[in-house]
Amino acid sequence: MACVINVNLPQQSYEIAIAPGTLNTLGEYLGKLNLGKKALIVSNPTIFSLYGEQVLTSLKSSGFQVSTCILPDGESYKNLDSIKKIYDIALENRLERSSTMVALGGGVIGDMTGFAAATWLRGINFVQVPTTLLAMVDSSIGGKTGVNHPQGKNLIGAFYQPQFVLIDPEVLQTLPVREFRAGMAEVIKYGIIWDAEFFAQMEASPHLDALANINPELLETILKLSCQAKADVVGQDEKEAGIRAILNYGHTIGHAVESLTGYTQVIHGEGVGIGMVAAGQIATNLGMWTEGATARQNTVIVKAGLSTQLPSGLDIEAIIDALQIDKKVKAGKVRFILPTEIGAVTITDQVPKDIIRKVLQEMM
Amino acid sequence: MACVINVNLPQQSYEIAIAPGTLNTLGEYLGKLNLGKKALIVSNPTIFSLYGEQVLTSLKSSGFQVSTCILPDGESYKNLDSIKKIYDIALENRLERSSTMVALGGGVIGDMTGFAAATWLRGINFVQVPTTLLAMVDSSIGGKTGVNHPQGKNLIGAFYQPQFVLIDPEVLQTLPVREFRAGMAEVIKYGIIWDAEFFAQMEASPHLDALANINPELLETILKLSCQAKADVVGQDEKEAGIRAILNYGHTIGHAVESLTGYTQVIHGEGVGIGMVAAGQIATNLGMWTEGATARQNTVIVKAGLSTQLPSGLDIEAIIDALQIDKKVKAGKVRFILPTEIGAVTITDQVPKDIIRKVLQEMM
């Protein structure tokens, strides 16, 4: 397995390389792309202790002057204070407009590094080296970068594309199973919103709940088709003026649940899993989707080891209030992405609060 | 006098309207541009007390829901803490992706509002209503937004274009004379880097040091030709990959002087004036420019009431060190914009430190 997927955008196109065992060749990739002479690796302590040395060595042996910024792990540190730390290290090491920030980690590291790269000297080079399944198939692609506001997820940010994404699937071997399952939520999402055949392949697999239970061919399919789906959608609508919003399937209620549980009790992919279950039920209640399709979706979600229930102790009215802060709110109305069949969704702001309330109550 | 200048960019073009007495019609302009239903005016106490009411009334009577964010005045508040205040008010008032942030003020307000608009919800609408000469002819046009890092000016920021710029020259009547003169530095800059005929018109005017001493025709020329020069250059190179760097004439040493004096003893335009004198002398020392042209430039700078000397107490080695932090540093080398004739400049990183030192010593 080794393939390249192109993300084609009007102003800047770039490649996603999916290539096992190539983490220690990152310097060679970047050398070919002509990305300045200085690189700043941003990572967290866990990932840096596992993979930092080989990335550092690879960059140095390709002639880069390398500095590092190790940020504490977790969504609760995805804030402006962490961005300030990246700025300080960029300043100390005199990063220039032609220098490169390298995100080595999961979605949190990728989003923060991208935002720092977007805003340091009004924009320097940026490379993604995702180390979680979720970052590989979703957050490292498409240029959404940013941090959380104390009162809402990803409210601060920028659209800023990487110059290159390197996916080395071998690093998934050290990924905690909970993180693997969270990533599977985004993978399943692509099946529901974009690719019915891909969904059927996941349906046919006896297990989806751990890397060890998935055969290499299916893993290859998962990475390839997910990245391709993301690249296709983003290529049509980089800044979410229209169709790109379908990638937010499961995210409307998902974000609210994450936010209300402080971003730790429910992690992003788990929130998306719960959000997809809710969106499916809302669509069924509105007569847009069938009970049968809802059941098929939820079976795959359960097979991936994900919850279909709200975490205990959550107040339903608080969830409904939190929806109002979502970036997707337009003219005061919450927009939902709802499935119409396996492989296709629609966007609507016509969801009565009573239906949201009813569906959430059933998920308690 | 009333004219429109177009800024033509690949992804987004917009108009600059220069129209006296039209501040109270801002709502009508925005209504035509279809800029959502909510507007947040960002301003400072001085400007808001003078002009806030009429802008607020105009927006409200055009159907906008308007909120305001009043930030303390001055370059020393151009930092991430001020940006956080804008975010908080944007959140409180539930600004959406289709909402608009309006910068009512000088360069500091414009740069901060633009950066907040660029990064709130990954980018919302942005309109500039500059109230200083410097903001009218320079900082409100071209999409450079951002804040200062404690150790360097404008190190944090984004390229983010406004949807519209409204210049009402009548507001200059309340501008302090020191600010007027600072703005004249950028005006003179356009003559040196771009438009020899425009420079000659300024040379022919008996006075340039206060609004009251400038006839209406010359003021019209100053606003129109400065905005046109900026629009022309930015239209050729939005993100400063090449020619746009010429707009930084006088800014290399200017920024260092501002930064070392804490952004208050020497304000931006005054720094640019000093920087242009230094750049002219460096070019003369390198044999690229003549003594005669240097003298012509400096005469106009003096006529605008600007200093041609370094502020007392500044350490020359500290200035030289501060140059290294400039955004324009490339491969460790400081880049200078140097004049070759009145109306034309070149970009070079081949300036020996000894010459910089000598020129600065002569300016003490």
Coordinates of N, CA and C in Angstrom, one line a residue, chain B residues 152-323:
Chain B
G152 N 7.9 42.4 18.7 CA 7.9 42.8 17.3 C 6.6 43.2 16.8
K153 N 6.6 44.2 15.9 CA 5.4 44.8 15.4 C 4.8 43.9 14.3
N154 N 3.4 43.7 14.4 CA 2.7 43.0 13.3 C 3.2 41.6 13.0
L155 N 3.8 41.0 14.0 CA 4.3 39.6 13.8 C 3.2 38.6 13.7
I156 N 2.0 38.9 14.3 CA 0.9 38.0 14.3 C -0.2 38.7 13.4
G157 N -0.7 37.9 12.4 CA -1.7 38.5 11.6 C -2.1 37.6 10.4
A158 N -2.9 38.2 9.5 CA -3.4 37.5 8.4 C -3.6 38.4 7.2
F159 N -3.5 37.9 6.0 CA -4.0 38.7 4.8 C -5.5 38.5 4.8
Y160 N -6.3 39.5 4.9 CA -7.7 39.4 4.9 C -8.3 40.7 4.4
Q161 N -9.0 40.6 3.2 CA -9.4 41.8 2.5 C -10.8 42.3 3.1
P162 N -11.0 43.6 3.2 CA -12.3 44.1 3.5 C -13.2 43.9 2.3
Q163 N -14.5 44.0 2.6 CA -15.5 44.0 1.5 C -15.7 45.4 0.9
F164 N -15.3 46.4 1.7 CA -15.6 47.8 1.3 C -14.8 48.7 2.2
V165 N -14.4 49.9 1.6 CA -13.7 50.9 2.4 C -14.4 52.2 2.2
L166 N -14.8 52.9 3.3 CA -15.5 54.2 3.1 C -14.6 55.3 3.7
I167 N -14.1 56.2 2.8 CA -13.3 57.3 3.3 C -14.1 58.6 3.2
D168 N -14.4 59.2 4.4 CA -15.1 60.4 4.4 C -14.0 61.5 4.9
P169 N -13.5 62.3 4.0 CA -12.3 63.2 4.3 C -12.7 64.2 5.4
E170 N -14.0 64.5 5.6 CA -14.4 65.5 6.6 C -14.0 65.1 8.0
V171 N -13.9 63.8 8.2 CA -13.5 63.4 9.6 C -12.0 63.8 9.9
L172 N -11.2 64.2 8.9 CA -9.9 64.6 9.1 C -9.8 65.9 9.9
Q173 N -11.0 66.7 9.9 CA -11.0 67.9 10.6 C -10.7 67.8 12.1
T174 N -11.1 66.6 12.7 CA -10.9 66.4 14.1 C -9.6 65.6 14.4
L175 N -8.8 65.4 13.3 CA -7.5 64.6 13.5 C -6.4 65.5 14.1
P176 N -5.8 65.1 15.2 CA -4.7 65.9 15.8 C -3.6 66.0 14.7
V177 N -3.0 67.2 14.8 CA -2.0 67.5 13.7 C -0.8 66.5 13.7
R178 N -0.4 66.0 14.9 CA 0.6 65.0 14.9 C 0.3 63.8 14.0
E179 N -1.0 63.4 14.2 CA -1.5 62.2 13.4 C -1.5 62.5 11.9
F180 N -1.9 63.8 11.6 CA -2.0 64.2 10.2 C -0.6 64.1 9.6
R181 N 0.4 64.6 10.3 CA 1.7 64.6 9.8 C 2.3 63.1 9.6
A182 N 1.9 62.3 10.6 CA 2.3 60.9 10.5 C 1.7 60.3 9.2
G183 N 0.5 60.6 8.9 CA -0.1 60.1 7.7 C 0.6 60.6 6.4
M184 N 1.0 61.8 6.5 CA 1.7 62.4 5.3 C 3.0 61.6 5.0
A185 N 3.6 61.0 6.0 CA 4.8 60.1 5.7 C 4.5 59.1 4.7
E186 N 3.3 58.4 4.8 CA 2.9 57.3 3.9 C 2.6 58.0 2.5
V187 N 2.0 59.1 2.5 CA 1.6 59.8 1.3 C 2.9 60.1 0.5
I188 N 3.9 60.7 1.2 CA 5.2 61.0 0.5 C 5.8 59.8 0.0
K189 N 5.7 58.7 0.8 CA 6.2 57.4 0.3 C 5.7 57.0 -1.1
Y190 N 4.4 57.2 -1.3 CA 3.9 56.8 -2.7 C 4.6 57.7 -3.8
G191 N 4.9 58.9 -3.5 CA 5.6 59.7 -4.4 C 7.0 59.2 -4.8
I192 N 7.7 58.8 -3.7 CA 9.1 58.3 -3.9 C 9.1 56.9 -4.6
I193 N 8.2 56.0 -4.2 CA 8.3 54.6 -4.7 C 7.5 54.4 -6.0
W194 N 6.6 55.3 -6.4 CA 5.6 54.9 -7.4 C 5.3 56.1 -8.4
D195 N 5.3 57.3 -8.0 CA 4.6 58.3 -8.8 C 5.4 59.7 -8.6
A196 N 6.3 59.9 -9.6 CA 7.2 61.1 -9.5 C 6.3 62.4 -9.7
E197 N 5.3 62.3 -10.5 CA 4.5 63.5 -10.8 C 3.7 63.9 -9.5
F198 N 3.2 62.9 -8.8 CA 2.6 63.2 -7.5 C 3.6 63.8 -6.5
F199 N 4.8 63.3 -6.5 CA 5.8 63.8 -5.6 C 6.0 65.3 -6.0
A200 N 6.1 65.6 -7.3 CA 6.3 67.0 -7.7 C 5.2 67.9 -7.3
Q201 N 4.0 67.4 -7.3 CA 2.8 68.2 -6.8 C 3.0 68.6 -5.3
M202 N 3.5 67.6 -4.5 CA 3.7 67.9 -3.1 C 4.9 68.8 -2.9
E203 N 5.9 68.7 -3.8 CA 7.0 69.6 -3.7 C 6.6 71.0 -4.0
A204 N 5.6 71.2 -4.9 CA 5.2 72.5 -5.3 C 4.3 73.2 -4.3
S205 N 3.7 72.4 -3.4 CA 2.8 73.0 -2.4 C 3.6 73.7 -1.3
P206 N 3.2 74.9 -0.9 CA 4.0 75.6 0.1 C 3.9 75.0 1.5
H207 N 2.8 74.3 1.8 CA 2.7 73.7 3.1 C 2.2 72.3 2.9
L208 N 2.6 71.4 3.9 CA 2.1 70.0 3.9 C 1.9 69.6 5.4
D209 N 2.0 70.5 6.3 CA 2.1 70.1 7.7 C 0.8 70.1 8.5
A210 N -0.3 70.5 7.9 CA -1.5 70.5 8.6 C -2.7 70.6 7.6
L211 N -3.8 70.0 7.9 CA -4.9 70.0 7.0 C -5.4 71.4 6.6
A212 N -5.3 72.3 7.6 CA -5.8 73.7 7.4 C -4.9 74.4 6.4
N213 N -3.7 73.9 6.2 CA -2.7 74.6 5.2 C -2.7 74.0 3.8
I214 N -3.6 73.0 3.6 CA -3.6 72.3 2.3 C -4.9 72.6 1.6
N215 N -4.8 73.0 0.4 CA -6.1 73.4 -0.3 C -6.9 72.1 -0.7
P216 N -8.2 72.2 -0.9 CA -9.0 71.1 -1.1 C -8.6 70.2 -2.3
E217 N -8.1 70.9 -3.4 CA -7.7 70.1 -4.6 C -6.5 69.2 -4.2
L218 N -5.6 69.8 -3.5 CA -4.4 69.0 -3.1 C -4.8 67.8 -2.2
L219 N -5.8 68.1 -1.3 CA -6.2 67.0 -0.4 C -6.9 65.9 -1.2
E220 N -7.7 66.3 -2.2 CA -8.3 65.3 -3.1 C -7.2 64.5 -3.8
T221 N -6.2 65.2 -4.4 CA -5.1 64.5 -5.1 C -4.4 63.5 -4.1
I222 N -4.1 64.0 -2.9 CA -3.4 63.2 -2.0 C -4.2 61.9 -1.7
L223 N -5.5 62.0 -1.4 CA -6.3 60.8 -1.1 C -6.4 59.9 -2.3
K224 N -6.7 60.5 -3.5 CA -7.0 59.7 -4.7 C -5.7 59.0 -5.2
L225 N -4.6 59.7 -5.3 CA -3.4 59.1 -5.9 C -2.8 58.1 -4.9
S226 N -2.9 58.4 -3.6 CA -2.3 57.5 -2.6 C -3.1 56.2 -2.7
C227 N -4.4 56.2 -2.6 CA -5.2 55.0 -2.7 C -5.0 54.3 -4.0
Q228 N -4.9 55.0 -5.1 CA -4.7 54.4 -6.4 C -3.4 53.7 -6.4
A229 N -2.3 54.3 -5.9 CA -1.0 53.7 -5.9 C -1.0 52.4 -5.0
K230 N -1.7 52.4 -3.9 CA -1.8 51.3 -3.0 C -2.6 50.2 -3.7
A231 N -3.7 50.5 -4.3 CA -4.5 49.6 -5.0 C -3.8 48.9 -6.2
D232 N -3.0 49.7 -6.9 CA -2.2 49.2 -8.1 C -1.2 48.2 -7.6
V233 N -0.5 48.5 -6.6 CA 0.6 47.6 -6.1 C 0.0 46.3 -5.5
V234 N -1.0 46.5 -4.7 CA -1.7 45.3 -4.1 C -2.3 44.4 -5.1
G235 N -2.9 45.1 -6.1 CA -3.6 44.3 -7.2 C -2.6 43.4 -8.0
Q236 N -1.3 43.9 -8.0 CA -0.3 43.1 -8.7 C 0.3 41.9 -7.8
D237 N 0.1 42.1 -6.5 CA 0.8 41.1 -5.6 C 0.2 41.2 -4.2
E238 N -1.0 40.5 -4.1 CA -1.7 40.6 -2.9 C -1.0 40.2 -1.6
K239 N -0.2 39.1 -1.7 CA 0.4 38.5 -0.5 C 1.9 38.7 -0.4
E240 N 2.3 39.7 -1.1 CA 3.7 40.2 -0.9 C 4.7 39.1 -1.3
A241 N 4.5 38.5 -2.4 CA 5.5 37.5 -3.0 C 6.6 38.3 -3.7
G242 N 6.3 39.5 -4.1 CA 7.3 40.3 -4.9 C 7.1 41.8 -4.7
I243 N 6.5 42.4 -5.7 CA 6.5 43.9 -5.8 C 5.9 44.6 -4.6
R244 N 4.9 43.9 -3.9 CA 4.2 44.6 -2.8 C 5.2 45.0 -1.7
A245 N 6.3 44.4 -1.6 CA 7.3 44.7 -0.6 C 7.8 46.2 -0.7
I246 N 7.6 46.8 -1.9 CA 8.1 48.2 -2.1 C 7.3 49.1 -1.2
L247 N 6.1 48.7 -0.8 CA 5.3 49.5 0.1 C 5.9 49.6 1.5
N248 N 6.9 48.8 1.7 CA 7.6 48.8 3.0 C 8.8 49.8 3.0
Y249 N 8.8 50.6 2.0 CA 9.9 51.7 1.9 C 9.8 52.5 3.2
G250 N 10.9 52.6 3.9 CA 11.0 53.4 5.1 C 10.5 52.6 6.3
H251 N 10.0 51.4 6.1 CA 9.4 50.6 7.2 C 10.5 49.8 8.0
T252 N 11.6 49.4 7.3 CA 12.5 48.5 7.9 C 13.1 49.2 9.2
I253 N 13.8 50.3 9.0 CA 14.3 51.0 10.2 C 13.2 51.7 10.9
G254 N 12.1 52.1 10.2 CA 11.0 52.7 10.9 C 10.4 51.8 12.0
H255 N 10.1 50.5 11.6 CA 9.6 49.6 12.6 C 10.5 49.4 13.8
A256 N 11.8 49.3 13.5 CA 12.7 49.1 14.6 C 12.7 50.3 15.6
V257 N 12.6 51.5 15.1 CA 12.6 52.7 15.9 C 11.3 52.7 16.7
E258 N 10.2 52.5 16.1 CA 8.9 52.4 16.8 C 8.9 51.4 17.9
S259 N 9.4 50.2 17.6 CA 9.4 49.1 18.5 C 10.3 49.4 19.8
L260 N 11.5 50.0 19.5 CA 12.4 50.3 20.6 C 12.0 51.5 21.5
T261 N 11.1 52.3 20.9 CA 10.6 53.4 21.7 C 9.2 53.1 22.3
G262 N 8.8 51.8 22.2 CA 7.6 51.4 22.9 C 6.3 51.8 22.1
Y263 N 6.4 52.1 20.9 CA 5.2 52.4 20.0 C 4.5 53.7 20.4
T264 N 5.1 54.5 21.3 CA 4.3 55.7 21.7 C 5.2 57.0 21.5
Q265 N 6.5 56.9 21.8 CA 7.4 58.1 21.6 C 7.4 58.4 20.2
V266 N 7.6 57.4 19.3 CA 7.6 57.5 17.9 C 6.4 56.8 17.3
I267 N 5.4 57.4 16.7 CA 4.3 56.7 16.2 C 4.6 56.2 14.7
H268 N 3.8 55.3 14.2 CA 4.1 54.6 13.0 C 4.6 55.6 11.8
G269 N 3.8 56.5 11.5 CA 4.1 57.4 10.4 C 5.4 58.2 10.6
E270 N 5.6 58.6 11.9 CA 6.9 59.2 12.2 C 8.1 58.3 12.0
G271 N 7.9 57.0 12.4 CA 8.9 56.0 12.2 C 9.2 55.9 10.7
V272 N 8.1 55.9 9.9 CA 8.3 55.7 8.4 C 9.1 56.9 7.9
G273 N 8.8 58.1 8.4 CA 9.5 59.3 7.9 C 11.0 59.2 8.2
I274 N 11.3 58.8 9.4 CA 12.7 58.6 9.8 C 13.3 57.4 9.0
G275 N 12.6 56.4 8.7 CA 13.0 55.2 7.9 C 13.3 55.6 6.5
M276 N 12.5 56.5 5.9 CA 12.7 57.0 4.5 C 14.0 57.8 4.5
V277 N 14.2 58.6 5.5 CA 15.5 59.4 5.5 C 16.7 58.5 5.5
A278 N 16.6 57.5 6.4 CA 17.7 56.5 6.5 C 17.9 55.7 5.2
A279 N 16.8 55.2 4.6 CA 16.9 54.5 3.4 C 17.5 55.3 2.3
G280 N 17.0 56.6 2.2 CA 17.6 57.5 1.2 C 19.1 57.6 1.3
Q281 N 19.5 57.8 2.6 CA 21.0 58.0 2.8 C 21.7 56.7 2.5
I282 N 21.1 55.6 2.9 CA 21.8 54.3 2.6 C 22.0 54.1 1.1
A283 N 20.9 54.4 0.3 CA 21.0 54.3 -1.1 C 22.0 55.3 -1.7
T284 N 22.1 56.5 -1.1 CA 23.1 57.4 -1.6 C 24.5 56.9 -1.3
N285 N 24.7 56.4 -0.1 CA 26.0 55.8 0.3 C 26.4 54.6 -0.6
L286 N 25.4 53.9 -1.1 CA 25.7 52.8 -2.0 C 25.8 53.2 -3.4
G287 N 25.7 54.5 -3.7 CA 25.8 55.0 -5.0 C 24.6 54.7 -5.9
M288 N 23.5 54.4 -5.3 CA 22.3 54.1 -6.1 C 21.4 55.3 -6.3
W289 N 21.6 56.3 -5.5 CA 20.7 57.5 -5.5 C 21.6 58.7 -5.4
T290 N 21.1 59.8 -5.8 CA 22.0 61.0 -5.7 C 21.7 61.9 -4.4
E291 N 22.7 62.7 -4.1 CA 22.5 63.6 -3.0 C 21.4 64.5 -3.2
G292 N 21.2 64.9 -4.5 CA 20.2 65.9 -4.9 C 18.8 65.3 -4.6
A293 N 18.6 64.0 -5.0 CA 17.3 63.4 -4.8 C 17.0 63.2 -3.3
T294 N 18.1 62.8 -2.6 CA 17.9 62.7 -1.1 C 17.5 64.0 -0.5
A295 N 18.1 65.1 -1.0 CA 17.7 66.4 -0.4 C 16.3 66.7 -0.8
R296 N 15.9 66.4 -2.0 CA 14.5 66.7 -2.4 C 13.5 65.9 -1.5
Q297 N 13.8 64.7 -1.3 CA 12.9 63.8 -0.5 C 12.8 64.4 0.9
N298 N 14.0 64.7 1.5 CA 14.0 65.2 2.9 C 13.4 66.5 3.1
T299 N 13.5 67.4 2.0 CA 12.8 68.7 2.1 C 11.3 68.5 2.3
V300 N 10.8 67.6 1.5 CA 9.3 67.4 1.6 C 8.9 66.7 2.9
I301 N 9.8 65.8 3.4 CA 9.5 65.2 4.7 C 9.5 66.3 5.8
V302 N 10.4 67.2 5.7 CA 10.5 68.3 6.7 C 9.3 69.3 6.6
K303 N 8.9 69.5 5.3 CA 7.7 70.4 5.0 C 6.4 69.8 5.6
A304 N 6.4 68.4 5.7 CA 5.2 67.8 6.3 C 5.4 67.8 7.9
G305 N 6.3 68.5 8.4 CA 6.5 68.6 9.9 C 7.0 67.3 10.5
L306 N 7.7 66.5 9.7 CA 8.2 65.3 10.3 C 9.7 65.4 10.6
S307 N 10.2 64.5 11.5 CA 11.6 64.6 11.9 C 12.5 63.8 10.9
T308 N 13.7 64.2 10.7 CA 14.6 63.5 9.9 C 15.8 62.9 10.8
Q309 N 15.5 63.0 12.1 CA 16.5 62.6 13.1 C 16.0 61.4 13.9
L310 N 16.9 60.6 14.4 CA 16.5 59.6 15.4 C 16.1 60.2 16.7
P311 N 15.2 59.7 17.4 CA 14.8 60.2 18.8 C 16.1 60.0 19.7
S312 N 16.2 61.0 20.6 CA 17.4 60.9 21.4 C 17.4 59.7 22.3
G313 N 18.6 59.2 22.7 CA 18.7 58.1 23.6 C 18.6 56.7 23.0
L314 N 18.4 56.6 21.7 CA 18.3 55.3 21.1 C 19.7 54.8 20.8
D315 N 19.9 53.5 21.1 CA 21.2 52.8 20.9 C 21.2 52.2 19.5
I316 N 22.2 52.6 18.7 CA 22.3 52.2 17.3 C 22.4 50.7 17.2
E317 N 23.2 50.0 18.1 CA 23.3 48.5 18.0 C 21.9 47.9 18.3
A318 N 21.2 48.5 19.1 CA 19.8 47.9 19.4 C 18.9 48.0 18.2
I319 N 19.1 49.1 17.4 CA 18.3 49.3 16.2 C 18.7 48.1 15.2
I320 N 20.0 48.0 15.1 CA 20.5 47.0 14.1 C 20.0 45.5 14.6
D321 N 20.1 45.3 15.9 CA 19.6 44.0 16.3 C 18.1 43.8 16.0
A322 N 17.3 44.9 16.3 CA 15.9 44.8 16.1 C 15.5 44.5 14.6
L323 N 16.4 44.9 13.7 CA 16.1 44.7 12.3 C 16.0 43.2 12.0

